[in-house]
Coordinates of C-alpha atoms in Angstrom, one line a residue:
M1087 CA -70.2 156.7 -86.2
L1088 CA -69.7 159.6 -88.7
A1089 CA -73.0 161.1 -87.5
Y1090 CA -71.8 160.9 -83.9
I1091 CA -68.5 162.5 -84.7
A1092 CA -70.3 165.3 -86.7
R1093 CA -72.6 166.0 -83.7
R1094 CA -69.6 166.2 -81.4
I1095 CA -67.8 168.6 -83.7
L1096 CA -70.9 170.8 -84.1
A1097 CA -71.4 170.9 -80.3
S1098 CA -67.9 172.3 -79.9
V1099 CA -68.5 175.3 -82.2
P1100 CA -70.6 177.3 -79.7
V1101 CA -68.0 176.6 -77.0
M1102 CA -65.3 178.2 -79.1
I1103 CA -67.5 181.2 -80.0
V1104 CA -68.2 181.8 -76.3
V1105 CA -64.6 181.4 -75.4
A1106 CA -63.6 183.9 -78.1
L1107 CA -66.1 186.5 -76.9
F1108 CA -65.2 186.0 -73.3
V1109 CA -61.5 186.4 -74.0
F1110 CA -62.0 189.5 -76.2
L1111 CA -64.1 191.3 -73.6
L1112 CA -62.0 190.2 -70.6
L1113 CA -58.8 191.6 -72.1
R1114 CA -60.5 194.8 -73.4
L1115 CA -62.3 195.7 -70.2
T1116 CA -59.4 195.2 -67.8
P1117 CA -57.4 198.2 -66.7
G1118 CA -54.3 199.1 -68.7
D1119 CA -53.4 200.7 -72.0
P1120 CA -51.3 198.8 -74.6
A1121 CA -50.5 202.1 -76.4
A1122 CA -48.8 203.4 -73.2
I1123 CA -46.7 200.2 -72.9
I1124 CA -45.6 200.4 -76.5
A1125 CA -44.8 204.2 -76.5
G1126 CA -43.1 204.2 -73.1
D1127 CA -43.3 206.7 -70.2
M1128 CA -42.1 209.7 -72.2
A1129 CA -44.8 209.5 -74.9
T1130 CA -47.1 212.5 -75.5
P1131 CA -50.9 212.3 -75.7
A1132 CA -50.8 212.8 -79.4
Q1133 CA -48.4 209.9 -79.8
L1134 CA -50.6 207.7 -77.7
D1135 CA -53.6 208.6 -79.7
Q1136 CA -51.8 207.8 -82.9
I1137 CA -50.8 204.4 -81.7
R1138 CA -54.4 203.6 -80.5
Q1139 CA -55.6 204.7 -83.9
S1140 CA -53.2 202.5 -85.8
L1141 CA -54.1 199.5 -83.6
G1142 CA -57.8 200.1 -83.9
L1143 CA -58.2 200.6 -80.1
N1144 CA -60.3 203.7 -80.6
E1145 CA -63.0 201.8 -82.4
P1146 CA -66.1 200.6 -80.6
L1147 CA -65.8 197.2 -79.0
V1148 CA -68.4 195.7 -81.4
T1149 CA -66.3 196.9 -84.4
Q1150 CA -63.1 195.6 -82.8
F1151 CA -64.7 192.2 -82.2
V1152 CA -66.2 191.9 -85.7
T1153 CA -62.8 192.8 -87.3
W1154 CA -60.9 190.4 -85.0
S1155 CA -63.4 187.6 -85.7
G1156 CA -63.1 188.1 -89.5
Q1157 CA -59.3 187.9 -89.2
L1158 CA -59.5 184.7 -87.2
L1159 CA -61.8 183.1 -89.8
S1160 CA -59.2 183.9 -92.5
G1161 CA -56.4 182.5 -90.4
D1162 CA -54.9 185.8 -89.4
F1163 CA -54.3 186.1 -85.6
G1164 CA -52.8 189.5 -86.0
R1165 CA -49.4 190.9 -85.0
S1166 CA -47.9 191.3 -81.6
L1167 CA -48.4 194.8 -80.2
I1168 CA -44.8 194.8 -78.9
S1169 CA -42.6 193.1 -81.5
R1170 CA -45.0 193.5 -84.5
T1171 CA -44.2 189.9 -85.4
P1172 CA -47.2 187.8 -86.6
V1173 CA -48.7 186.0 -83.7
L1174 CA -48.7 182.6 -85.4
T1175 CA -44.9 183.0 -86.0
L1176 CA -44.4 183.7 -82.3
I1177 CA -46.4 180.6 -81.4
G1178 CA -44.6 178.5 -84.0
Q1179 CA -41.3 179.5 -82.5
R1180 CA -42.4 178.4 -79.0
L1181 CA -44.5 175.4 -79.9
E1182 CA -41.7 172.7 -80.2
P1183 CA -40.3 173.1 -76.6
T1184 CA -43.8 172.9 -75.1
L1185 CA -44.9 169.9 -77.2
S1186 CA -41.6 168.1 -76.6
L1187 CA -42.0 168.7 -72.8
A1188 CA -45.6 167.5 -72.8
I1189 CA -44.9 164.4 -74.9
V1190 CA -41.9 163.2 -72.9
T1191 CA -43.8 164.0 -69.7
M1192 CA -46.7 161.9 -70.8
I1193 CA -44.4 159.0 -71.8
I1194 CA -42.8 159.0 -68.4
T1195 CA -46.1 159.3 -66.7
L1196 CA -47.8 156.4 -68.5
V1197 CA -44.7 154.1 -68.1
L1198 CA -44.7 154.6 -64.4
S1199 CA -48.2 155.5 -63.2
I1200 CA -50.3 152.7 -64.9
P1201 CA -48.1 149.8 -63.6
M1202 CA -48.1 151.5 -60.2
G1203 CA -51.9 151.8 -60.1
V1204 CA -52.4 148.2 -61.3
L1205 CA -49.9 146.9 -58.7
A1206 CA -51.6 148.9 -55.9
A1207 CA -55.0 147.5 -56.9
W1208 CA -53.7 143.9 -57.2
R1209 CA -52.1 144.2 -53.8
H1210 CA -54.9 146.1 -52.2
G1211 CA -54.5 146.7 -48.5
S1212 CA -50.8 145.5 -48.5
L1213 CA -47.6 147.4 -47.9
T1214 CA -47.2 147.8 -51.6
D1215 CA -50.5 149.5 -51.9
S1216 CA -49.7 151.8 -49.0
A1217 CA -46.3 152.7 -50.6
V1218 CA -47.9 153.6 -53.9
M1219 CA -50.5 155.7 -52.2
A1220 CA -47.8 157.4 -50.2
V1221 CA -45.8 158.2 -53.3
S1222 CA -49.0 159.6 -54.9
V1223 CA -49.7 161.9 -51.9
L1224 CA -46.1 163.1 -52.0
G1225 CA -46.4 163.9 -55.7
F1226 CA -49.5 166.0 -55.1
S1227 CA -48.1 167.7 -52.0
I1228 CA -44.7 169.0 -53.2
P1229 CA -44.9 172.1 -55.5
V1230 CA -43.5 171.7 -59.0
F1231 CA -40.9 174.3 -58.6
V1232 CA -39.6 172.7 -55.4
T1233 CA -39.4 169.3 -57.2
G1234 CA -37.6 171.0 -60.1
Y1235 CA -34.9 172.6 -57.9
I1236 CA -34.4 169.3 -56.0
F1237 CA -33.8 167.4 -59.3
I1238 CA -31.5 170.2 -60.5
Q1239 CA -29.4 169.9 -57.3
I1240 CA -29.2 166.1 -57.4
F1241 CA -28.9 165.3 -61.1
A1242 CA -27.4 168.4 -62.6
I1243 CA -25.2 169.9 -59.8
D1244 CA -24.2 166.9 -57.6
L1245 CA -24.1 164.1 -60.1
R1246 CA -23.6 166.2 -63.3
I1247 CA -25.7 163.8 -65.4
F1248 CA -27.9 166.4 -67.1
P1249 CA -27.5 170.1 -67.9
V1250 CA -29.1 172.6 -65.5
Q1251 CA -31.3 174.5 -67.9
G1252 CA -32.1 175.2 -71.6
F1253 CA -33.6 173.4 -74.6
K1254 CA -32.2 171.8 -77.7
S1255 CA -34.3 170.8 -80.7
I1256 CA -34.3 167.1 -81.5
S1257 CA -33.0 168.1 -85.0
E1258 CA -29.7 168.9 -83.2
G1259 CA -29.3 165.3 -82.0
F1260 CA -31.2 163.0 -79.7
W1261 CA -28.9 163.2 -76.7
P1262 CA -28.6 167.0 -76.6
F1263 CA -32.5 167.0 -76.8
F1264 CA -33.1 164.3 -74.3
S1265 CA -30.5 165.5 -71.8
R1266 CA -32.2 168.9 -71.5
I1267 CA -35.8 167.7 -71.6
F1268 CA -35.6 164.8 -69.2
L1269 CA -35.4 166.7 -65.9
P1270 CA -38.2 169.2 -66.8
A1271 CA -40.4 166.3 -68.0
L1272 CA -39.6 164.2 -64.8
T1273 CA -40.4 167.2 -62.7
L1274 CA -43.7 167.9 -64.4
A1275 CA -44.5 164.1 -64.4
T1276 CA -44.5 163.8 -60.6
I1277 CA -48.0 165.4 -60.4
Y1278 CA -49.5 163.4 -63.2
I1279 CA -47.9 160.1 -62.0
A1280 CA -49.7 160.7 -58.7
L1281 CA -53.0 161.5 -60.3
I1282 CA -53.1 158.7 -62.9
A1283 CA -51.7 156.1 -60.5
R1284 CA -54.6 156.9 -58.1
M1285 CA -57.2 156.9 -60.8
T1286 CA -55.8 153.6 -62.2
R1287 CA -56.0 152.0 -58.8
A1288 CA -59.5 153.1 -58.2
A1289 CA -60.7 152.0 -61.7
M1290 CA -59.0 148.6 -61.3
L1291 CA -60.5 148.0 -57.9
D1292 CA -64.0 148.5 -59.4
V1293 CA -63.4 145.8 -62.0
L1294 CA -61.3 143.2 -60.2
G1295 CA -64.4 141.9 -58.4
E1296 CA -66.4 141.4 -61.6
D1297 CA -67.5 138.0 -62.8
Y1298 CA -65.5 138.1 -66.0
V1299 CA -62.3 138.6 -64.0
R1300 CA -63.1 135.6 -61.8
T1301 CA -64.0 133.6 -64.9
A1302 CA -60.6 134.5 -66.4
R1303 CA -58.8 133.3 -63.3
A1304 CA -60.9 130.1 -63.2
K1305 CA -59.7 129.4 -66.7
G1306 CA -56.2 129.3 -65.4
L1307 CA -55.0 132.5 -67.1
S1308 CA -51.9 134.1 -65.6
E1309 CA -52.3 137.1 -63.3
R1310 CA -50.5 139.3 -65.9
V1311 CA -53.0 138.4 -68.6
V1312 CA -56.0 138.9 -66.2
L1313 CA -54.8 142.2 -65.0
F1314 CA -53.6 143.9 -68.2
R1315 CA -55.7 142.2 -70.9
H1316 CA -59.1 141.8 -69.1
A1317 CA -59.2 144.1 -66.1
L1318 CA -57.2 147.1 -67.3
R1319 CA -59.0 147.1 -70.7
N1320 CA -62.4 147.4 -69.0
A1321 CA -61.1 150.0 -66.5
A1322 CA -59.6 152.2 -69.3
V1323 CA -62.5 154.7 -69.7
P1324 CA -61.9 156.9 -66.6
I1325 CA -58.1 156.5 -67.0
L1326 CA -58.3 157.6 -70.6
T1327 CA -60.3 160.7 -69.6
V1328 CA -57.6 161.7 -67.0
V1329 CA -54.8 161.0 -69.5
G1330 CA -56.4 163.2 -72.2
T1331 CA -57.2 166.0 -69.8
G1332 CA -53.7 165.8 -68.3
F1333 CA -52.1 166.1 -71.7
A1334 CA -54.1 169.3 -72.4
L1335 CA -53.0 170.6 -69.0
M1336 CA -49.4 169.9 -69.8
I1337 CA -49.5 172.0 -72.9
S1338 CA -51.4 174.9 -71.3
G1339 CA -50.0 174.8 -67.8
V1340 CA -46.2 174.5 -68.0
V1341 CA -45.4 178.0 -67.0
V1342 CA -43.6 177.1 -63.7
T1343 CA -41.6 174.2 -65.2
E1344 CA -40.5 176.3 -68.2
S1345 CA -39.5 179.1 -65.9
V1346 CA -37.5 176.9 -63.6
F1347 CA -35.6 175.2 -66.4
N1348 CA -35.4 178.2 -68.7
I1349 CA -37.3 176.6 -71.6
P1350 CA -38.5 179.0 -74.2
G1351 CA -42.0 177.5 -74.7
L1352 CA -45.6 178.7 -74.7
G1353 CA -45.7 179.1 -71.0
R1354 CA -43.0 181.7 -71.0
L1355 CA -44.6 183.4 -74.0
T1356 CA -47.9 183.6 -72.1
V1357 CA -46.3 185.2 -69.1
D1358 CA -44.4 187.8 -71.3
A1359 CA -47.6 188.6 -73.2
I1360 CA -49.7 189.1 -70.1
L1361 CA -47.1 191.4 -68.5
A1362 CA -46.9 193.4 -71.7
R1363 CA -50.7 193.3 -72.2
D1364 CA -50.1 192.0 -75.7
Y1365 CA -53.7 191.4 -76.6
P1366 CA -53.3 189.5 -79.9
V1367 CA -50.8 187.0 -78.4
I1368 CA -52.9 186.5 -75.3
Q1369 CA -56.0 185.9 -77.3
A1370 CA -54.3 183.5 -79.7
L1371 CA -52.8 181.5 -76.8
I1372 CA -56.1 181.2 -74.9
L1373 CA -57.9 180.1 -78.1
L1374 CA -55.2 177.6 -78.8
T1375 CA -55.5 176.2 -75.4
S1376 CA -59.3 176.0 -75.7
G1377 CA -59.0 174.3 -79.1
I1378 CA -56.6 171.7 -77.6
Y1379 CA -59.1 170.9 -74.9
V1380 CA -61.9 170.6 -77.4
V1381 CA -59.9 168.4 -79.8
I1382 CA -58.8 166.1 -76.9
N1383 CA -62.3 165.8 -75.5
L1384 CA -63.5 165.0 -79.0
L1385 CA -60.9 162.2 -79.4
I1386 CA -61.9 160.8 -75.9
D1387 CA -65.5 160.8 -76.9
I1388 CA -64.7 159.0 -80.2
S1389 CA -62.6 156.5 -78.2
Y1390 CA -65.6 155.9 -75.9
A1391 CA -67.7 155.2 -79.0
F1392 CA -65.3 152.5 -80.2
M1393 CA -65.1 150.9 -76.8
D1394 CA -68.8 151.0 -76.2
P1395 CA -71.0 150.5 -79.3
R1396 CA -74.1 151.6 -77.4
I1397 CA -73.0 155.3 -77.6
R1398 CA -72.0 155.3 -81.3
Y1399 CA -75.3 156.6 -82.6

């Protein structure tokens, strides 16, 4: 098992190196001058050149990449070109809202989507199955920002159950935290509920006709035990893959949801950094996202190894 984990970790190293090189070249070779953004429209050529010199932008690309790579290996992601704040500090300030949103969204998603998928597979071809599939199609079809505004209108403006926008840390109390994170999480969960419910249904349909399921039923086990202890356990591999990938997407792709609900998370930070061409922040965010994908895929592979001993070595 340890050898398998070591191989998977080593296989991820070239991926991160390629991602780092791609991000560095993509940002450096696209049009735009960070020095001009920092200095403003009234800056003189001498001032612009001084800023480029202080930021190292006049150095050859190879020199810039080597310097940047050395800083990364030492844990230094640089400073924001705009605020001059350390990049890790900026990310740390925005990490809690995004992680909170992703975790609450995943909890809502799993609580609703897996039972829906199991129920749809169990009642395959029935009205219940059609209803679950219709809800899934609806979840895929409506844009997230539209769903967000609908929920704001119903739950925040009409019923006045939840605040319209904003974020509170859980350290300020559970209800202030939950009341502000629930609507954004429910909004974001609509897509993932649709995706995981459909995947659960398809995976369950593949295993419900297997011999071990018929044997479990022949032994007189209840349908609940057959469905959740025997069928769902063996259908878990594709579901786990979608859940893991979905969680990574939640962390890296919450720009629209955070904008609609005015949540100061990583999505908002990404948009601000792109508009300002803040190279160090953009690079750190993309590397963070790539690292999250690598770690989650590694955890999924390890889970596969535990579930299927044939792939442990």
